[in-house]
mmCIF file of C-alpha atoms in Angstrom:
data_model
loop_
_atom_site.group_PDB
_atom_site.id
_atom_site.type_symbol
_atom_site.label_atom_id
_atom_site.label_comp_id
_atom_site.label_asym_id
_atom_site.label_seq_id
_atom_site.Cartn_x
_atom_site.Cartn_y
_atom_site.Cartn_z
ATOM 1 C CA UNK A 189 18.671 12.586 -32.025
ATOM 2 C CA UNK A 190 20.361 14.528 -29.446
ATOM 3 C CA UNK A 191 19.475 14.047 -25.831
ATOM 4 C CA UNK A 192 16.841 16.598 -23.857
ATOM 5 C CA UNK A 193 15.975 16.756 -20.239
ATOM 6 C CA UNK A 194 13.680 19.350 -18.521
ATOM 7 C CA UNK A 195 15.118 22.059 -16.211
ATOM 8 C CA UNK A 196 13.651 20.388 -13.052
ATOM 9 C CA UNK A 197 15.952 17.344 -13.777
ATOM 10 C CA UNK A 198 18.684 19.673 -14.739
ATOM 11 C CA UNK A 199 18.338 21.260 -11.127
ATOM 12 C CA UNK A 200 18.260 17.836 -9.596
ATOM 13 C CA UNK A 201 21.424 16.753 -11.275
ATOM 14 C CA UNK A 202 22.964 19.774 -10.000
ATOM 15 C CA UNK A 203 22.552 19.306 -6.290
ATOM 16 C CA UNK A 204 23.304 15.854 -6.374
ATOM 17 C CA UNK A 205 27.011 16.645 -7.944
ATOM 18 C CA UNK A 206 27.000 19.662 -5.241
ATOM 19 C CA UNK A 207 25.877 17.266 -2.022
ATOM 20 C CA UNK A 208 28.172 14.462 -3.014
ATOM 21 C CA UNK A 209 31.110 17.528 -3.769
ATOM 22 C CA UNK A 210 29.975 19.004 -0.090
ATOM 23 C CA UNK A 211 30.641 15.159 1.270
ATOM 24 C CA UNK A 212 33.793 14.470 0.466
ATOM 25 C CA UNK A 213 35.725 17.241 1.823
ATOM 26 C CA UNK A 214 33.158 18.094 4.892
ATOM 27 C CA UNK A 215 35.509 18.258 7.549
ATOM 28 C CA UNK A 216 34.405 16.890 11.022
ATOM 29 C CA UNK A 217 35.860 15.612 14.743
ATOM 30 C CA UNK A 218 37.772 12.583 14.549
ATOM 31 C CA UNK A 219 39.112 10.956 17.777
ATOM 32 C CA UNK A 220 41.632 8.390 18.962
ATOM 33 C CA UNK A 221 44.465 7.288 21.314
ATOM 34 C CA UNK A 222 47.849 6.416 21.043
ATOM 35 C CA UNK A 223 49.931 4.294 22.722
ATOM 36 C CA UNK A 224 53.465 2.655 22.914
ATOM 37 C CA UNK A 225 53.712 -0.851 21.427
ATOM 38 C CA UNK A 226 56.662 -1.510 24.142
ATOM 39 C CA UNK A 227 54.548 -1.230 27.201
ATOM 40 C CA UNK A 228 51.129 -0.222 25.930
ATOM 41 C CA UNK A 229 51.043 3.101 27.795
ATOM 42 C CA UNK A 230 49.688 6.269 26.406
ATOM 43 C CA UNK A 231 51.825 8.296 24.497
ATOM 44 C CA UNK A 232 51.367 12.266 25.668
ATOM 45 C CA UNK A 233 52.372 15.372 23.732
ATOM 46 C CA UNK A 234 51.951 13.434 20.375
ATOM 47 C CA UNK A 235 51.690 15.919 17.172
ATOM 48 C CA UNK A 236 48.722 14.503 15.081
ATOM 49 C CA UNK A 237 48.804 16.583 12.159
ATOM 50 C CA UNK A 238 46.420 16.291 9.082
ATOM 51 C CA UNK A 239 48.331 15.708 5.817
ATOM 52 C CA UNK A 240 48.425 18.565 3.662
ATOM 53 C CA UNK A 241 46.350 20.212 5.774
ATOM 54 C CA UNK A 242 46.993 23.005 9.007
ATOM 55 C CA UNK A 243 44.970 21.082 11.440
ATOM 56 C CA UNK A 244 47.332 20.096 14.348
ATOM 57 C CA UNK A 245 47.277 19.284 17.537
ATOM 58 C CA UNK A 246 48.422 16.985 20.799
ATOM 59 C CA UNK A 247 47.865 14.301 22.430
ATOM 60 C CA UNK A 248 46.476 14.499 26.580
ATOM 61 C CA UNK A 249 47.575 13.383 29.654
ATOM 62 C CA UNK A 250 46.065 9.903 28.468
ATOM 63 C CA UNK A 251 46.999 9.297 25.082
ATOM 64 C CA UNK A 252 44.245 10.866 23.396
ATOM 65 C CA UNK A 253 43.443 13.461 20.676
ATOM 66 C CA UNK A 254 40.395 15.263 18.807
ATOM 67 C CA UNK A 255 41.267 16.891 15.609
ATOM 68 C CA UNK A 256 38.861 18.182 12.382
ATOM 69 C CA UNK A 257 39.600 15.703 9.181
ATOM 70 C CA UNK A 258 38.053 14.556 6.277
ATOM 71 C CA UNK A 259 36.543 11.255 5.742
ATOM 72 C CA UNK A 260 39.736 11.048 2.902
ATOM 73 C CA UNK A 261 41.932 13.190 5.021
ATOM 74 C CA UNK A 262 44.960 10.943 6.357
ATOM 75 C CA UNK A 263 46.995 11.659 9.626
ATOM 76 C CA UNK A 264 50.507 11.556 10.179
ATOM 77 C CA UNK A 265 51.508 11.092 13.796
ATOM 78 C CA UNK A 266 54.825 11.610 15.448
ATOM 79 C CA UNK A 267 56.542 12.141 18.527
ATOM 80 C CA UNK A 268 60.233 11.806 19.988
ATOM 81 C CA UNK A 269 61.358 8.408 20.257
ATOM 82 C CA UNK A 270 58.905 6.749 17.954
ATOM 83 C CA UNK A 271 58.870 6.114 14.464
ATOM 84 C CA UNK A 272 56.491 8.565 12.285
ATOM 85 C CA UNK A 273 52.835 6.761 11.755
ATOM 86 C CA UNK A 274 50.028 7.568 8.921
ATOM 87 C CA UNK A 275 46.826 6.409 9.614
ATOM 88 C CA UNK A 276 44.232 7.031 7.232
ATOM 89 C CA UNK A 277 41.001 8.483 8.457
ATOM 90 C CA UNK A 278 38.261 6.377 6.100
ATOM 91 C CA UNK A 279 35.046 8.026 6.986
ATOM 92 C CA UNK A 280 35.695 6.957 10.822
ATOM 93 C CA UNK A 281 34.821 9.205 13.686
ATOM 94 C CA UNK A 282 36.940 7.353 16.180
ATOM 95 C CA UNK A 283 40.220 5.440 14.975
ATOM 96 C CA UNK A 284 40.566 3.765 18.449
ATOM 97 C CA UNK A 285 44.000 2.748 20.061
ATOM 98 C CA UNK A 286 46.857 3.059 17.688
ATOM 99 C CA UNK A 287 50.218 2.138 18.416
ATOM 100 C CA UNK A 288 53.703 3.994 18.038
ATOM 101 C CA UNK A 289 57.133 1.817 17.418
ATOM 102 C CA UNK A 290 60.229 2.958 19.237
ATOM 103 C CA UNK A 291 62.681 4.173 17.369
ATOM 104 C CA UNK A 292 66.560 2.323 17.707
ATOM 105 C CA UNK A 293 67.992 5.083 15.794
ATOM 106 C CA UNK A 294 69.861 5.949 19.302
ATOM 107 C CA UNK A 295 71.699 2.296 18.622
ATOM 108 C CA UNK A 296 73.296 3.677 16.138
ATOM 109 C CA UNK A 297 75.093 6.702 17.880
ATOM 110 C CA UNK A 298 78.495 6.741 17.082
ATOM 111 C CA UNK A 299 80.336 6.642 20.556
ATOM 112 C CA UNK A 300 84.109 6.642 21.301
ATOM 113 C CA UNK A 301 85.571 4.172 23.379
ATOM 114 C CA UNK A 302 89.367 4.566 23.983
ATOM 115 C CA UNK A 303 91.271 4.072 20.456
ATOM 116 C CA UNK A 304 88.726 3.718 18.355
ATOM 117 C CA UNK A 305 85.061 4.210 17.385
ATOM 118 C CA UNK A 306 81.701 2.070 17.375
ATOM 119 C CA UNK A 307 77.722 1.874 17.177
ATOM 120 C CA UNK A 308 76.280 2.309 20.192
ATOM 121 C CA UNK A 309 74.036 -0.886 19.842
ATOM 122 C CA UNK A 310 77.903 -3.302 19.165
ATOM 123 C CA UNK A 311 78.797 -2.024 22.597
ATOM 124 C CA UNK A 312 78.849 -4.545 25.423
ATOM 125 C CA UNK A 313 79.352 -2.042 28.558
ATOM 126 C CA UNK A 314 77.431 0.546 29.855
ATOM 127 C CA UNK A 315 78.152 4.120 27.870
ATOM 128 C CA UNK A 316 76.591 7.004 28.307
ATOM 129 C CA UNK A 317 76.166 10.024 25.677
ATOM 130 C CA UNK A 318 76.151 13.760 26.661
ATOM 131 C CA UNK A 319 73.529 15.399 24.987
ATOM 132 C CA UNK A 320 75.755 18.486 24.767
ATOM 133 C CA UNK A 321 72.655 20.666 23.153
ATOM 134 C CA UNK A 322 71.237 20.484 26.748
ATOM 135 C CA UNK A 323 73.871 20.630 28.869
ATOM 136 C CA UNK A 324 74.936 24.228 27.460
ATOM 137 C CA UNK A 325 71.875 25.173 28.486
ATOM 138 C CA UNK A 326 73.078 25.608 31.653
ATOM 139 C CA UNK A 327 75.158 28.637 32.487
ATOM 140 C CA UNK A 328 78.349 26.585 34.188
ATOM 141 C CA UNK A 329 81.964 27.594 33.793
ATOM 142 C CA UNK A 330 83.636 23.920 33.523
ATOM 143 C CA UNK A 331 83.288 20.973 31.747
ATOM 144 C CA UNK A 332 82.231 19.159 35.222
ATOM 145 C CA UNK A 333 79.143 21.314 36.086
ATOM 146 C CA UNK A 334 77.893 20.274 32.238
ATOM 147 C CA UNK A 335 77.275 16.538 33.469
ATOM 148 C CA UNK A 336 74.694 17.409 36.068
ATOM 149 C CA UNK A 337 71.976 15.455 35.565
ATOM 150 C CA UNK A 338 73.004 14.738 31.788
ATOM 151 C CA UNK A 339 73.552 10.632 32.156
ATOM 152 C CA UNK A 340 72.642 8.154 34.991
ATOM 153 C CA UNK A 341 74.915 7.278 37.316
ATOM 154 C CA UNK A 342 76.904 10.250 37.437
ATOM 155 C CA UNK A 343 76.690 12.693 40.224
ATOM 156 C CA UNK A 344 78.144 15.914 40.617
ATOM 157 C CA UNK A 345 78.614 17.543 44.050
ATOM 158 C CA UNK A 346 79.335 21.186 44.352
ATOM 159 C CA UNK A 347 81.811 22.097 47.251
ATOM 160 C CA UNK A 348 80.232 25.401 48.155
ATOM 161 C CA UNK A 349 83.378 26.989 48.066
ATOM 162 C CA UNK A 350 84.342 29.704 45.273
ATOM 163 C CA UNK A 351 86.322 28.826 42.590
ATOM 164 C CA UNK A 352 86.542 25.109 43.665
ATOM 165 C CA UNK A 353 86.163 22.194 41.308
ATOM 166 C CA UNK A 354 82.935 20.110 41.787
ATOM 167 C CA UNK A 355 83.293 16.690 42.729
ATOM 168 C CA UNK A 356 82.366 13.699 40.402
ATOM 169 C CA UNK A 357 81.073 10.443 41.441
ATOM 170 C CA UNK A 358 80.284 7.301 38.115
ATOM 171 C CA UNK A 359 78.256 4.949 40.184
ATOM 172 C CA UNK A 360 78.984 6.315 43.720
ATOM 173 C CA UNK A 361 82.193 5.456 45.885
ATOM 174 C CA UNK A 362 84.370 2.366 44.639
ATOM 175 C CA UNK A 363 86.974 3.320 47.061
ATOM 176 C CA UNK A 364 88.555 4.550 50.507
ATOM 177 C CA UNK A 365 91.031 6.762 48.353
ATOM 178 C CA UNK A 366 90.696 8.261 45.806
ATOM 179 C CA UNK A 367 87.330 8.116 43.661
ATOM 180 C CA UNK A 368 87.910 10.636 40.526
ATOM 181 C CA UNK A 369 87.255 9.286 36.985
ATOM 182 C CA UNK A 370 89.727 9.563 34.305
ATOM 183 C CA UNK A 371 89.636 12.256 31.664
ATOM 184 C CA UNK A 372 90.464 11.700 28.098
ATOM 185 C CA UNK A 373 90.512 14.502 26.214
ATOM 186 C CA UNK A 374 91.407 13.522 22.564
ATOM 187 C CA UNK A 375 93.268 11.057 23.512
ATOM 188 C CA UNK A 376 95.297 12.474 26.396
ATOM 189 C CA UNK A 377 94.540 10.827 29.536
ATOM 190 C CA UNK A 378 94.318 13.306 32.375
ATOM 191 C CA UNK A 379 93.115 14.159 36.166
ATOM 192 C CA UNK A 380 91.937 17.640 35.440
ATOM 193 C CA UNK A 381 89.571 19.198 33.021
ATOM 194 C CA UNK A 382 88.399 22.390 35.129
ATOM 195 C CA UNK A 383 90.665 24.785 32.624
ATOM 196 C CA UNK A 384 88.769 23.183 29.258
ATOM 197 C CA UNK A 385 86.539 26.087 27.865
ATOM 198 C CA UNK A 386 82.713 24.092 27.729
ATOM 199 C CA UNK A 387 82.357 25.613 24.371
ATOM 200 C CA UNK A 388 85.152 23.961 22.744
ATOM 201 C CA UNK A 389 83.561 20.581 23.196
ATOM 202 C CA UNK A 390 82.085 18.515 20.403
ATOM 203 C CA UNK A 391 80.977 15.391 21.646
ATOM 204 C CA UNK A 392 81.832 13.577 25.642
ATOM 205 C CA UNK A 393 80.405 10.509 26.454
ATOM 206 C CA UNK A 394 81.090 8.133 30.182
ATOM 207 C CA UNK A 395 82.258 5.060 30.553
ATOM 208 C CA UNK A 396 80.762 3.604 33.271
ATOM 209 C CA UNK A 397 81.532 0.174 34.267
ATOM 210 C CA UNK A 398 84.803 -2.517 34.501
ATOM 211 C CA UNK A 399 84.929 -2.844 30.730
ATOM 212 C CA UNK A 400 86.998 0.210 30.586
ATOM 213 C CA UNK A 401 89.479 -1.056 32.561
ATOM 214 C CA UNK A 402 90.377 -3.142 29.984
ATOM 215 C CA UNK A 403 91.657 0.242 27.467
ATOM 216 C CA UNK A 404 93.032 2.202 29.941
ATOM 217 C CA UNK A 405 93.883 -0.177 33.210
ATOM 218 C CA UNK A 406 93.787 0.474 36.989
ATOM 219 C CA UNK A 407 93.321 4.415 36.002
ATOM 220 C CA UNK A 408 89.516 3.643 34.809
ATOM 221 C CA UNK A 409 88.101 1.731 37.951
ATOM 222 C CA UNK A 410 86.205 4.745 38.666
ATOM 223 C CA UNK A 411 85.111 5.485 35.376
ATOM 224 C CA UNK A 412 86.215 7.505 32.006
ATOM 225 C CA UNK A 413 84.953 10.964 30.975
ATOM 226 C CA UNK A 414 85.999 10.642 27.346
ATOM 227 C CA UNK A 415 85.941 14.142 25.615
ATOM 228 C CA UNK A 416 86.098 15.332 21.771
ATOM 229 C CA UNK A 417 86.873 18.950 21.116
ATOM 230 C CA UNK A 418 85.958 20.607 18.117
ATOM 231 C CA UNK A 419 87.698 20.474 14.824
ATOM 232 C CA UNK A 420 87.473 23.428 12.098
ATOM 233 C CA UNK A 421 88.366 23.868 8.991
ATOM 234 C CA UNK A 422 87.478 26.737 6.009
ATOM 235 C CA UNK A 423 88.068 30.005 6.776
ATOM 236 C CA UNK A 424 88.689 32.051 9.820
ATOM 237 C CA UNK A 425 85.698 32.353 11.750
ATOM 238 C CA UNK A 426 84.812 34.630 14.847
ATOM 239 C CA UNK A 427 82.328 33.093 17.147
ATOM 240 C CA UNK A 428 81.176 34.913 20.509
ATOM 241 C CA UNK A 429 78.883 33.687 23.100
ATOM 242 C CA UNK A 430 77.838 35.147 26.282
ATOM 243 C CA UNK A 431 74.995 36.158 28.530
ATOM 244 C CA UNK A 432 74.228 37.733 31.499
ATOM 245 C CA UNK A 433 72.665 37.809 34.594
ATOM 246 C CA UNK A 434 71.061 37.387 38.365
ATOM 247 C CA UNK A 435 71.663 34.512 40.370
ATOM 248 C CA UNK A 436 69.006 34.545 43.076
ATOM 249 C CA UNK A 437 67.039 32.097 45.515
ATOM 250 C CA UNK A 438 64.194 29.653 43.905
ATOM 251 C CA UNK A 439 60.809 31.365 44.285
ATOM 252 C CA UNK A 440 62.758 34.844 45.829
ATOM 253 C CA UNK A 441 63.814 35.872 49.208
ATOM 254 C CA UNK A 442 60.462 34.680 50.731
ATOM 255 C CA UNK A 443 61.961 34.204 54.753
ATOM 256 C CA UNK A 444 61.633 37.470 57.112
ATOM 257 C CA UNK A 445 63.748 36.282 60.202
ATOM 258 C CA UNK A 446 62.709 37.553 63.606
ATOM 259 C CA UNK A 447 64.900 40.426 64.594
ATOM 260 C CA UNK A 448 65.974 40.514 68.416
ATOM 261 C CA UNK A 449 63.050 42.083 70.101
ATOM 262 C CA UNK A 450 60.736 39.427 68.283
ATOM 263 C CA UNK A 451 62.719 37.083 69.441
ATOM 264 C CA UNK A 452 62.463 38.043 73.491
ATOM 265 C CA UNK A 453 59.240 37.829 72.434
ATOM 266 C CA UNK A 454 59.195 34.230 70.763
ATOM 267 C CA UNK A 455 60.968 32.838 73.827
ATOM 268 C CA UNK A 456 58.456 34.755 77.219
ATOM 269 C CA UNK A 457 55.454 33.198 75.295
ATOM 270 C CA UNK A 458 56.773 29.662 75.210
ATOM 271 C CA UNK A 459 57.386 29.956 78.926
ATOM 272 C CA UNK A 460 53.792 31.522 79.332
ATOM 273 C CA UNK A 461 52.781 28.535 77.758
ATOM 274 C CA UNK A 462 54.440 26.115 79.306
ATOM 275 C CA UNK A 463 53.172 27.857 82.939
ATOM 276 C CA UNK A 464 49.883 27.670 81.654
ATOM 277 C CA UNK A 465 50.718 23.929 80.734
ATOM 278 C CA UNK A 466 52.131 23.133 84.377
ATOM 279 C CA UNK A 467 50.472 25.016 87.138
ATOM 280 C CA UNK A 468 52.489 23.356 89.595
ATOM 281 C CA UNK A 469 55.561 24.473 88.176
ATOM 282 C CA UNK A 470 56.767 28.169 89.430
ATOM 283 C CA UNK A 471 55.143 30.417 87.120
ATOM 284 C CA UNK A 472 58.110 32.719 86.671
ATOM 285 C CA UNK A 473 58.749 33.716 83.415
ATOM 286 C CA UNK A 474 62.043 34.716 82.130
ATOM 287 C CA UNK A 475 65.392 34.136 80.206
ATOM 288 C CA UNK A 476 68.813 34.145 80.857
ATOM 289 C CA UNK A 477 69.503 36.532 77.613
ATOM 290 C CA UNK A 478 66.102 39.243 78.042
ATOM 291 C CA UNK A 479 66.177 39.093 81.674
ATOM 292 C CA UNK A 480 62.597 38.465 83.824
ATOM 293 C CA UNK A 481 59.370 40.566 83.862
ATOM 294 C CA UNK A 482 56.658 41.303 82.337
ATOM 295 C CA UNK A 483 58.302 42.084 78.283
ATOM 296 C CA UNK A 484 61.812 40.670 77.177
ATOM 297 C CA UNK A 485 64.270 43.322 77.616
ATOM 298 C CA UNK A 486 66.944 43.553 74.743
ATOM 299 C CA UNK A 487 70.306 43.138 76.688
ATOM 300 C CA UNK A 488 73.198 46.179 76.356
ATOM 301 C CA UNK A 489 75.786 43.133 76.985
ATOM 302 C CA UNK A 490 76.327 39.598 76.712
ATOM 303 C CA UNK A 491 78.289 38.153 79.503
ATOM 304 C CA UNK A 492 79.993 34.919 80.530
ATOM 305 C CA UNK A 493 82.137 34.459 83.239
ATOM 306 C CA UNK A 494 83.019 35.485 87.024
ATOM 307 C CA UNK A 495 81.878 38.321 88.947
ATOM 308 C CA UNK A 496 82.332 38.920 92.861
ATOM 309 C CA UNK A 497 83.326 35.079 93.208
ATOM 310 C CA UNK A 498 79.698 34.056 91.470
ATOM 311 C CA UNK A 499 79.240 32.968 88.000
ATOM 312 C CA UNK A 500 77.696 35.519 85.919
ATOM 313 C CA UNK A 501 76.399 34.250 82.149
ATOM 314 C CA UNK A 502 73.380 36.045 80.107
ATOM 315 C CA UNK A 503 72.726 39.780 79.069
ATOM 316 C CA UNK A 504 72.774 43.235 80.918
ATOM 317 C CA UNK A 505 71.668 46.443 81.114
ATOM 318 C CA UNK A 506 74.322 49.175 79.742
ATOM 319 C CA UNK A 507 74.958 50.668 83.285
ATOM 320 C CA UNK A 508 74.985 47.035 85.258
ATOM 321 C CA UNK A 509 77.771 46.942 87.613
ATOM 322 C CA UNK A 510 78.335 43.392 86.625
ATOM 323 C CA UNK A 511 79.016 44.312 82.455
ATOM 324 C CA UNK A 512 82.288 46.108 82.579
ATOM 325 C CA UNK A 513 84.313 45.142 79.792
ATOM 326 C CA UNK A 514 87.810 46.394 81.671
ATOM 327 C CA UNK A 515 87.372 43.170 83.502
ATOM 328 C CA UNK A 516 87.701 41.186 80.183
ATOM 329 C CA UNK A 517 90.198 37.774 80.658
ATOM 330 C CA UNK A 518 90.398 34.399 79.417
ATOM 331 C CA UNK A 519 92.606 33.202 81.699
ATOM 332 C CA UNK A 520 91.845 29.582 82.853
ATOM 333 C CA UNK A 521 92.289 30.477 86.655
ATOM 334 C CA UNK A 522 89.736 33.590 85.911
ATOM 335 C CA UNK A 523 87.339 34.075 82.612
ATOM 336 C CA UNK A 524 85.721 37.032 82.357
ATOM 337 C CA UNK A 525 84.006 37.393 78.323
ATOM 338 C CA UNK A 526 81.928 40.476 77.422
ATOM 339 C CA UNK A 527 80.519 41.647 74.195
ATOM 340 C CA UNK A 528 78.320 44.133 73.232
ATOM 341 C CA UNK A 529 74.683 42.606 71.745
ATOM 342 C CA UNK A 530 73.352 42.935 68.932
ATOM 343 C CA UNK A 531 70.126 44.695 69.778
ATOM 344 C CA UNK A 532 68.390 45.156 66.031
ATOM 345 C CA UNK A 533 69.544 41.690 65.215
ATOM 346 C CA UNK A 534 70.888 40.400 61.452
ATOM 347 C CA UNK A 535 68.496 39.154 59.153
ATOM 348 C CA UNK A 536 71.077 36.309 57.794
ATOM 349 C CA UNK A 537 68.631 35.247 55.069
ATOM 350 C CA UNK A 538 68.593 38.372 53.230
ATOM 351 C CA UNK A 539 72.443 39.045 53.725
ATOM 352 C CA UNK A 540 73.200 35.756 52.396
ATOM 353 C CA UNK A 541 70.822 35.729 49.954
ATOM 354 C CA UNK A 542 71.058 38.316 47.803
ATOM 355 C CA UNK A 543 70.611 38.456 43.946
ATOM 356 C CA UNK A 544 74.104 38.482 42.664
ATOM 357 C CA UNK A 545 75.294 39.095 39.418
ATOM 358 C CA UNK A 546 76.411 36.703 36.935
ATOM 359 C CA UNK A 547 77.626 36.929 33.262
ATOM 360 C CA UNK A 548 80.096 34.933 30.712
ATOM 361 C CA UNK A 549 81.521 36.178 27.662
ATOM 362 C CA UNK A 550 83.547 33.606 25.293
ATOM 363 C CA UNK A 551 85.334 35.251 21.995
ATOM 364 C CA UNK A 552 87.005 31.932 19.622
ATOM 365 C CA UNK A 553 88.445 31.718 16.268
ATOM 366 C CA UNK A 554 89.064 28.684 14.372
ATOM 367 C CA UNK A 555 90.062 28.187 11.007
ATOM 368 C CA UNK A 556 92.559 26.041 8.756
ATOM 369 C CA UNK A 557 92.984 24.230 5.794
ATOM 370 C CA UNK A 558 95.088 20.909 4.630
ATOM 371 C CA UNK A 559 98.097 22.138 5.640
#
């Protein structure tokens, strides 16, 4: 006899199979924090992604995260340095403190030390490894500049002076004499490096401590720079890289210098002040440069030296008697130095300072085969 039900229970069967359907993907806020299992500190920037889903986002300042999910919705967490985690939601609003693994797969870097290569983690002295992808990041013309702030220990001191190599420093001064590391550029040992294009390097890493000493002798007691170029192969390629632009002050030429007559100024109101200060002192106010009254004068001349058998030194009017630069000598006996003054003054700041162009184009081919 074949089964019947009523329409009311067919109804009621039908919005049971729609709740249950309505809570099982219902999505809704699920929180939690993550941490570092080496020194159980937060982890921040974190990507907690939902698994097959779009829902993404980061972890805060401390660690934690608020993201929609499923109850059967799983995340997968990652960030840089630490192994990938998936932690599956299970109905839970809040999945607590969860805990990221480093990740040793820098160990396993393959570094070269001298004649030969090894794993990072089989080392026994203290190597460093030029992220290069960061370093070019950074328009510099030699292979020097690139190390700037790319591995501890090594400093790199700009002269100042155009067109003059920086100087390098592995683990400060081990010397009086000379402190420059030793360059070895695919094998060639060398004191110079300034004429290597940065773009024709594939890998550089620094040896830092006594170890080294042990490859390459006396020549590495203030370190190795050990360099890789590249190596190509296929067919000829044409590769061009360059950019352009301004090199100008952090934040922009924000100083306005005083100009001369500001100055004057500057200096008869710290002397007011200092009256005001001191009223037992004479009140006078003046200087030797803008003369005495009641306003700094802007001198026509600047003067130092003898004049009627008295010593004359400060600044004078155009058409004073004792500025006359025929009577210019620097005779020990008799010194007599004149100059004409400056009277709008040089605003050094901006003259130094100005935006100046910069730009870098590099053209290389490369290309072989097996023979």
């Amino acid at each position: 006899m074949p089964f019947k039900t009523n329409a009311p229970l067919r109804v009621c069967l039908l919005t049971c199979l729609l709740l249950s359907g309505f809570s099982l993907f219902a999505q809704k806020k699920v929180t939690g924090r993550i941490i570092s299992n080496a020194d159980k500190q937060p982890v921040v920037g974190a990507t907690v992604a939902v698994k097959g889903g779009k829902a993404v986002t980061q972890t805060g300042a401390d660690g934690t995260f608020s993201i929609d999910a499923a109850d059967n919705a799983t995340l997968i967490i990652s960030s840089i340095g630490f192994e990938k985690m998936e932690i599956p939601v299970g109905g839970r609003a809040s999945i607590g403190d969860m805990g990221l693994n480093t990740t040793n797969s820098a160990l396993n870097e393959v570094v070269v030390t001298g004649y030969s290569t090894q794993k990072k983690k089989d080392l026994t002295g203290a190597v460093a490894i030029v992220d290069l992808g960061e370093a070019r990041k950074q328009p510099v013309p030699d292979p020097v500049n690139m190390l700037q702030g790319q591995a501890s220990g090594v400093n790199v001191v700009s002269t100042g002076q155009p067109g003059q190599a920086p100087l390098i420093r592995i683990r400060g001064f081990n010397s009086f004499g000379n402190n420059t590391p030793l360059f070895v550029v695919d094998g060639v040992p060398t004191q110079n490096v300034n004429d290597l294009n940065p773009n024709d390097i594939q890998t550089m890493q620094v040896l830092k401590d006594a170890g080294a000493a042990t490859i390459y002798g006396s020549r590495a007691s203030n370190g190795v720079i050990i360099i890789t170029t590249r190596k190509v192969s296929g067919k000829v390629r044409v590769n061009y890289d360059g950019y352009v632009g301004t090199q100008r002050p952090k934040g922009g030429n924000v100083f306005d210098l005083l100009n001369t007559t500001e100055q004057g100024q500057i200096q008869f109101l710290a002397g007011q002040n200092f009256n005001a200060l001191n009223p037992t002192q004479p009140q006078t106010v003046g200087n030797p440069i803008y003369g005495t009254g009641a306003a700094p004068v802007n001198p026509y001349w600047l003067v130092n030296g003898n004049y009627g058998g008295a010593s004359v030194t400060g600044g004078f009017a155009q058409n004073d008697p004792a500025a006359d630069p025929s009577r210019y000598s620097d005779l020990p006996g008799y010194y007599y130095q004149i100059a004409k003054a400056n009277q709008g003054g040089t605003d050094w700041y901006h003259q130094i300072f100005k935006n100046a162009p910069i730009q870098s184009h590099n053209i290389s081919v490369g290309g072989g085969n097996d023979q």
